[in-house]
PDB file of C-alpha atoms in Angstrom:
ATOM      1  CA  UNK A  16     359.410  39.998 156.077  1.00  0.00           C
ATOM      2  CA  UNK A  17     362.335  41.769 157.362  1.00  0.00           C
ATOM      3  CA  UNK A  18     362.859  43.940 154.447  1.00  0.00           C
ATOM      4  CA  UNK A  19     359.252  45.097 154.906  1.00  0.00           C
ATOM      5  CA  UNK A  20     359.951  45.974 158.563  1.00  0.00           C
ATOM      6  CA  UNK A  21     362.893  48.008 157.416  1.00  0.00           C
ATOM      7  CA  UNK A  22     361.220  49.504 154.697  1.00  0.00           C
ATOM      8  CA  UNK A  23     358.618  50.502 156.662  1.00  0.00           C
ATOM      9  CA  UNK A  24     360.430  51.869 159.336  1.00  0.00           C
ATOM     10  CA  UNK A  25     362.222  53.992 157.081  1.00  0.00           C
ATOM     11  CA  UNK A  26     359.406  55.553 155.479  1.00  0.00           C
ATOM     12  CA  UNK A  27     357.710  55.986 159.054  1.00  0.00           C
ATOM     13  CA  UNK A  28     361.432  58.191 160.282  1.00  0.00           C
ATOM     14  CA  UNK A  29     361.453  60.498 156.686  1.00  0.00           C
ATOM     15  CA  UNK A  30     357.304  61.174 158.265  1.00  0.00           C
ATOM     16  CA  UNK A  31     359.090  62.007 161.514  1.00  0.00           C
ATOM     17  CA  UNK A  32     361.825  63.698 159.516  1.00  0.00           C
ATOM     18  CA  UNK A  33     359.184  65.934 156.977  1.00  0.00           C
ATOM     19  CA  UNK A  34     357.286  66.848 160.011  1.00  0.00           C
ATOM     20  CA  UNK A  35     359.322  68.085 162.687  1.00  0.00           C
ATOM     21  CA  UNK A  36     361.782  69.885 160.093  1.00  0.00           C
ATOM     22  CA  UNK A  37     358.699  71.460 158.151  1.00  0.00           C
ATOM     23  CA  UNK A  38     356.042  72.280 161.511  1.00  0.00           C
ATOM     24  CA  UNK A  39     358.616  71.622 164.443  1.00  0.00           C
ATOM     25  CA  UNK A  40     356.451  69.168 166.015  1.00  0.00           C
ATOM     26  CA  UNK A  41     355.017  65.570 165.254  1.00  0.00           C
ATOM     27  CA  UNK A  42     351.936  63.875 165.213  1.00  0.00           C
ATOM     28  CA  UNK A  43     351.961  61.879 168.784  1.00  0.00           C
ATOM     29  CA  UNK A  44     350.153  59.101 167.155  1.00  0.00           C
ATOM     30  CA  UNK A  45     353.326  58.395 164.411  1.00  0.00           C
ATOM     31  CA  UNK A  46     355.445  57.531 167.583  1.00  0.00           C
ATOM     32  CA  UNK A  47     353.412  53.973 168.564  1.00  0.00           C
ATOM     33  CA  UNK A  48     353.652  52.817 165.060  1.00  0.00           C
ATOM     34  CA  UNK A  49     357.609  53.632 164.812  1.00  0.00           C
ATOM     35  CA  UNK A  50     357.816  52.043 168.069  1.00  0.00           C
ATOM     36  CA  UNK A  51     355.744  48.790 166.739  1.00  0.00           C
ATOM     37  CA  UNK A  52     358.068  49.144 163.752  1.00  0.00           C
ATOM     38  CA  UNK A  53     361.226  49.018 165.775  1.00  0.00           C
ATOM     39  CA  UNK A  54     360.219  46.254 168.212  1.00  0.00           C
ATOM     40  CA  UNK A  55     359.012  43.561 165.482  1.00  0.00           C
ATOM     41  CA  UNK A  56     362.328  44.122 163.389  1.00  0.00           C
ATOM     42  CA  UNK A  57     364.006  43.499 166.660  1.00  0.00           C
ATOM     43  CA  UNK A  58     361.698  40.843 167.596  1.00  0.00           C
ATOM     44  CA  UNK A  59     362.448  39.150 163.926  1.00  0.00           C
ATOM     45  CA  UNK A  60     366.127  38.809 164.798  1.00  0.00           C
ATOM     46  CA  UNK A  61     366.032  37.439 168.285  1.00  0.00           C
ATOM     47  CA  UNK A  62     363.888  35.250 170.509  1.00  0.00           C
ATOM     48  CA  UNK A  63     361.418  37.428 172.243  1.00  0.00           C
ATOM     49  CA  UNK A  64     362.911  36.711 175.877  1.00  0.00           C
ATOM     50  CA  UNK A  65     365.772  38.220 174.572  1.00  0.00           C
ATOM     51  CA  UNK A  66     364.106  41.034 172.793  1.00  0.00           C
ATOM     52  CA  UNK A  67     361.956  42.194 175.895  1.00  0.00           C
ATOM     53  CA  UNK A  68     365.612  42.188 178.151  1.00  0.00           C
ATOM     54  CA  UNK A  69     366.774  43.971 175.781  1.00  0.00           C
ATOM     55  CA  UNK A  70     363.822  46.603 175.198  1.00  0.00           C
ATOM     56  CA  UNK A  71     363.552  46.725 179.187  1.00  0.00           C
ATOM     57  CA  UNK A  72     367.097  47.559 179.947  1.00  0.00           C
ATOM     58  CA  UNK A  73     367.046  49.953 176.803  1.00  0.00           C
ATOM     59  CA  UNK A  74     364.131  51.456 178.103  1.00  0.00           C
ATOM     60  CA  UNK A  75     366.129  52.055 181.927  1.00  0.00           C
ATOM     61  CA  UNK A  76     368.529  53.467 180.141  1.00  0.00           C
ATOM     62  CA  UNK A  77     366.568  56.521 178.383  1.00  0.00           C
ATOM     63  CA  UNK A  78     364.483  56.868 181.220  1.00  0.00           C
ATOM     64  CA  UNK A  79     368.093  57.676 183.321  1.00  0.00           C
ATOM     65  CA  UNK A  80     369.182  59.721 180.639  1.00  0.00           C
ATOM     66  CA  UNK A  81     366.269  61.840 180.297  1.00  0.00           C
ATOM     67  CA  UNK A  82     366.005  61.813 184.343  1.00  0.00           C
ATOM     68  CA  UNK A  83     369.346  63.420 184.035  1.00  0.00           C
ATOM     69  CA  UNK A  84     368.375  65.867 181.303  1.00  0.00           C
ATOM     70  CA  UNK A  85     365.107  66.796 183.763  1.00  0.00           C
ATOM     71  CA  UNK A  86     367.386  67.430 186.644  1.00  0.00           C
ATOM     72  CA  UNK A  87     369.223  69.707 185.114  1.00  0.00           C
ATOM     73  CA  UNK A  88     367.166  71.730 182.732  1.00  0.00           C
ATOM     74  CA  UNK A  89     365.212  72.355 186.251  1.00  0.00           C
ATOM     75  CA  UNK A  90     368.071  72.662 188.988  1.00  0.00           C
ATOM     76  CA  UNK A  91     370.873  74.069 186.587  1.00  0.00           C
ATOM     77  CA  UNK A  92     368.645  76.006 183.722  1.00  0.00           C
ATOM     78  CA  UNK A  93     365.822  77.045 186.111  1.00  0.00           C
ATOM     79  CA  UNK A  94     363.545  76.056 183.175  1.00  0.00           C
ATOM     80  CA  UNK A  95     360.522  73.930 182.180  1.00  0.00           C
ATOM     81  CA  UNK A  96     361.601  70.420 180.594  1.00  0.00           C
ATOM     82  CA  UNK A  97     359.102  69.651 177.975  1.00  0.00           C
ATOM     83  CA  UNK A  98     358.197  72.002 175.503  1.00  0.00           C
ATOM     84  CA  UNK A  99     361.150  74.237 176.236  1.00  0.00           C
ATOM     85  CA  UNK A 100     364.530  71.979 176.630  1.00  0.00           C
ATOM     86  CA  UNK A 101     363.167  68.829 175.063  1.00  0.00           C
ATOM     87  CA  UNK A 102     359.960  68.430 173.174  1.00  0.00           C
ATOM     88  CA  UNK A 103     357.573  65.725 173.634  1.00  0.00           C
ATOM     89  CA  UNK A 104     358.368  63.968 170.131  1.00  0.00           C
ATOM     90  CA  UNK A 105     361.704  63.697 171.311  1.00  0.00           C
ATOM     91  CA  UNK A 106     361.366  61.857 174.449  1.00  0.00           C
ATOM     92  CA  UNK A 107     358.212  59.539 172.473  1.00  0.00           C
ATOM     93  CA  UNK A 108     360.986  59.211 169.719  1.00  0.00           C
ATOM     94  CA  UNK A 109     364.033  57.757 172.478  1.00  0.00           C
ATOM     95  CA  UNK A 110     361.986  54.943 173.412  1.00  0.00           C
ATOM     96  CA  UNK A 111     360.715  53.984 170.144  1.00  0.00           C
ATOM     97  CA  UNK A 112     364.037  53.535 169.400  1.00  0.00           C
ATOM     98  CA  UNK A 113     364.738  52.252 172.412  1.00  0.00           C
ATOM     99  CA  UNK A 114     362.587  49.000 171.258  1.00  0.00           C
ATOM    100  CA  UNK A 115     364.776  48.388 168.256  1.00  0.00           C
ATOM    101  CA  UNK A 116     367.991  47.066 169.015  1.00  0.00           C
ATOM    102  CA  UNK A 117     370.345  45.070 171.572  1.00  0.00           C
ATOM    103  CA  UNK A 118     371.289  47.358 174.185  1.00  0.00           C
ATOM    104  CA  UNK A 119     375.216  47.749 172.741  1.00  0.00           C
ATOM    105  CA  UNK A 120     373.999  48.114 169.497  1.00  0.00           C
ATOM    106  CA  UNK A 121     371.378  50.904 171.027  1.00  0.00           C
ATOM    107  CA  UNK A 122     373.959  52.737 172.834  1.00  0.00           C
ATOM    108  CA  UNK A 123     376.067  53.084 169.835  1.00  0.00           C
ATOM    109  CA  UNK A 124     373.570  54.174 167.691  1.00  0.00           C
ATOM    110  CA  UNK A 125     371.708  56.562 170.564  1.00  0.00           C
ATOM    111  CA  UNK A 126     375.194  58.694 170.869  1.00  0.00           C
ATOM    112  CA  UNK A 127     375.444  58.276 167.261  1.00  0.00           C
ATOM    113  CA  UNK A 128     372.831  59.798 166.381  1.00  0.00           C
ATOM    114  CA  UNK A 129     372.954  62.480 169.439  1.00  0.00           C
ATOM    115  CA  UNK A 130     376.102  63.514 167.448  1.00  0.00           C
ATOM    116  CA  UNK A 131     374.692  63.484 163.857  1.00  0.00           C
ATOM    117  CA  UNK A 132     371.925  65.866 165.645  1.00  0.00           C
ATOM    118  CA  UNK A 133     374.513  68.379 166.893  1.00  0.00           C
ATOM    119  CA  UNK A 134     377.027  68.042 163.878  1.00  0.00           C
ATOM    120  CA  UNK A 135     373.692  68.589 161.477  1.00  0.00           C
ATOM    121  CA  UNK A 136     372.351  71.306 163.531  1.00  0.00           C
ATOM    122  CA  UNK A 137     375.112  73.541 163.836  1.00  0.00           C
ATOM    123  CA  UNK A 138     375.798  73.259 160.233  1.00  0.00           C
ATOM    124  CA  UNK A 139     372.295  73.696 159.239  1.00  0.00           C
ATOM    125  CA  UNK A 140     371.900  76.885 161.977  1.00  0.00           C
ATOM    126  CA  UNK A 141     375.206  78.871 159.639  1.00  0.00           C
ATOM    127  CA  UNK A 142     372.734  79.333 156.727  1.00  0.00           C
ATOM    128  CA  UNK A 143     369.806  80.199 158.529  1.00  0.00           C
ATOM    129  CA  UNK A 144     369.097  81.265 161.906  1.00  0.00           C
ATOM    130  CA  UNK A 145     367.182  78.093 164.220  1.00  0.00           C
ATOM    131  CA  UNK A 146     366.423  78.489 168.012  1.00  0.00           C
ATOM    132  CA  UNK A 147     365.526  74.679 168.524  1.00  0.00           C
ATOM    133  CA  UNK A 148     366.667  71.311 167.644  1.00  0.00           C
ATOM    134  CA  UNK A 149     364.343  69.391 165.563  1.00  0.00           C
ATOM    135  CA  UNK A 150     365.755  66.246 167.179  1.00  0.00           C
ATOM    136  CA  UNK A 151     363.540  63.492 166.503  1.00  0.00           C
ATOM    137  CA  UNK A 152     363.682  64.318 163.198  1.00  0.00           C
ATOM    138  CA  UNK A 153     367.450  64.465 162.947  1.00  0.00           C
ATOM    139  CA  UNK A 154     367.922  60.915 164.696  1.00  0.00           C
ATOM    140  CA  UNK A 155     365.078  60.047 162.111  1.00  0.00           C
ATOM    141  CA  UNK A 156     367.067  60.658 159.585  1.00  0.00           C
ATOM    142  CA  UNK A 157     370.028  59.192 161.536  1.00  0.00           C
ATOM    143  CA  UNK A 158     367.965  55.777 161.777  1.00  0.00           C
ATOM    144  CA  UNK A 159     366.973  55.845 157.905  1.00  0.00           C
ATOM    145  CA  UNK A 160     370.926  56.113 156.745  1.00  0.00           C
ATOM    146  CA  UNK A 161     371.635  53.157 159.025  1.00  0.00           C
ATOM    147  CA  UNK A 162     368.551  50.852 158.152  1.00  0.00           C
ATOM    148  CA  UNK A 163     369.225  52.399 154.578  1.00  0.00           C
ATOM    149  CA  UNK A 164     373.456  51.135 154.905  1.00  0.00           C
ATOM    150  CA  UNK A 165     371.651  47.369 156.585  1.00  0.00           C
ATOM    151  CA  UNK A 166     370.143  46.901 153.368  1.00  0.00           C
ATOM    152  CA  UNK A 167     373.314  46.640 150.686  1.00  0.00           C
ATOM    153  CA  UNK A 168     375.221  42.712 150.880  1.00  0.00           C
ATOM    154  CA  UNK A 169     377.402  42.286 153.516  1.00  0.00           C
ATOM    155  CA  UNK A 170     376.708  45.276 155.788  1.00  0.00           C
ATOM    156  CA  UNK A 171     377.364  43.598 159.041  1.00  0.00           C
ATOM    157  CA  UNK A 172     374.224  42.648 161.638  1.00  0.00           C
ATOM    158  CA  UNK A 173     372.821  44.960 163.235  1.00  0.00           C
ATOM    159  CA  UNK A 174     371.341  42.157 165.920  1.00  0.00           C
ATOM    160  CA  UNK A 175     374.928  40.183 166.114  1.00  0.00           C
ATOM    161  CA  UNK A 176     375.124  39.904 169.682  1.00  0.00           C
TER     162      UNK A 176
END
């Protein structure tokens, strides 16, 4: 059941992946089923008390860093938040993925893939010229090459706590 969850999920971020590279923007209705995704291979590893702690404080945890983000695309950049510093998909995409792992194991991966975004980005922006980020599908990608790793023998847990 576990492997379907995974293999799933990674089909569901290469959609994310295909459409925000090829139209820059997502269907909104992808995002509930990734985050359904996320949350019952989380929910498959650990009791669900644990799971919805988990999911809650991972959930804080976006919402401060996008309350950051907010604060200063408006005080610092003097511009609009959605649509111009950080799309819609993207902030739908941080709390699928908020859903899908233990809060250490989300932090590490969340700055991971932040990174992968930026390292990706400015390589991909040399050979041709890109004014925006496509974000959520760059951590969609990021997500497939880890669930992608999870699946070959002993790859450690994900959900060790």
């Amino acid at each position: 059941m576990i492997i379907l969850f995974k293999i799933a999920l990674i089909t569901v971020c290469g959609i994310i992946a295909y459409q925000d590279f090829k139209e820059r923007a997502v269907v909104w209705t992808i995002f509930p089923i990734t985050a359904s995704l996320f949350f019952s291979l989380h929910i498959s590893h650990a009791p669900w008390q644990s799971t919805m702690l988990y999911a809650l404080s991972n959930c804080l945890l976006v919402s401060t860093v996008l309350s950051i983000l907010f604060l200063y695309s408006r005080l610092i950049l003097k511009k609009r938040f959605l649509d111009v510093s950080l799309g819609l998909g993207d902030v739908l995409f941080f709390y699928a993925f908020a859903l899908g792992f233990p809060t250490m194991t989300f932090v590490l991966l969340f700055v991971g893939a932040i990174f992968f975004s930026l390292l990706v980005f400015l390589v991909l922006k040399m050979g041709r010229p890109m004014e925006t980020v496509p974000l959520a599908g760059l951590m969609g990608l990021f997500v497939v090459g880890v669930l992608v790793s999870s699946l070959f023998p002993n790859t450690p847990s994900l959900y060790i706590l």
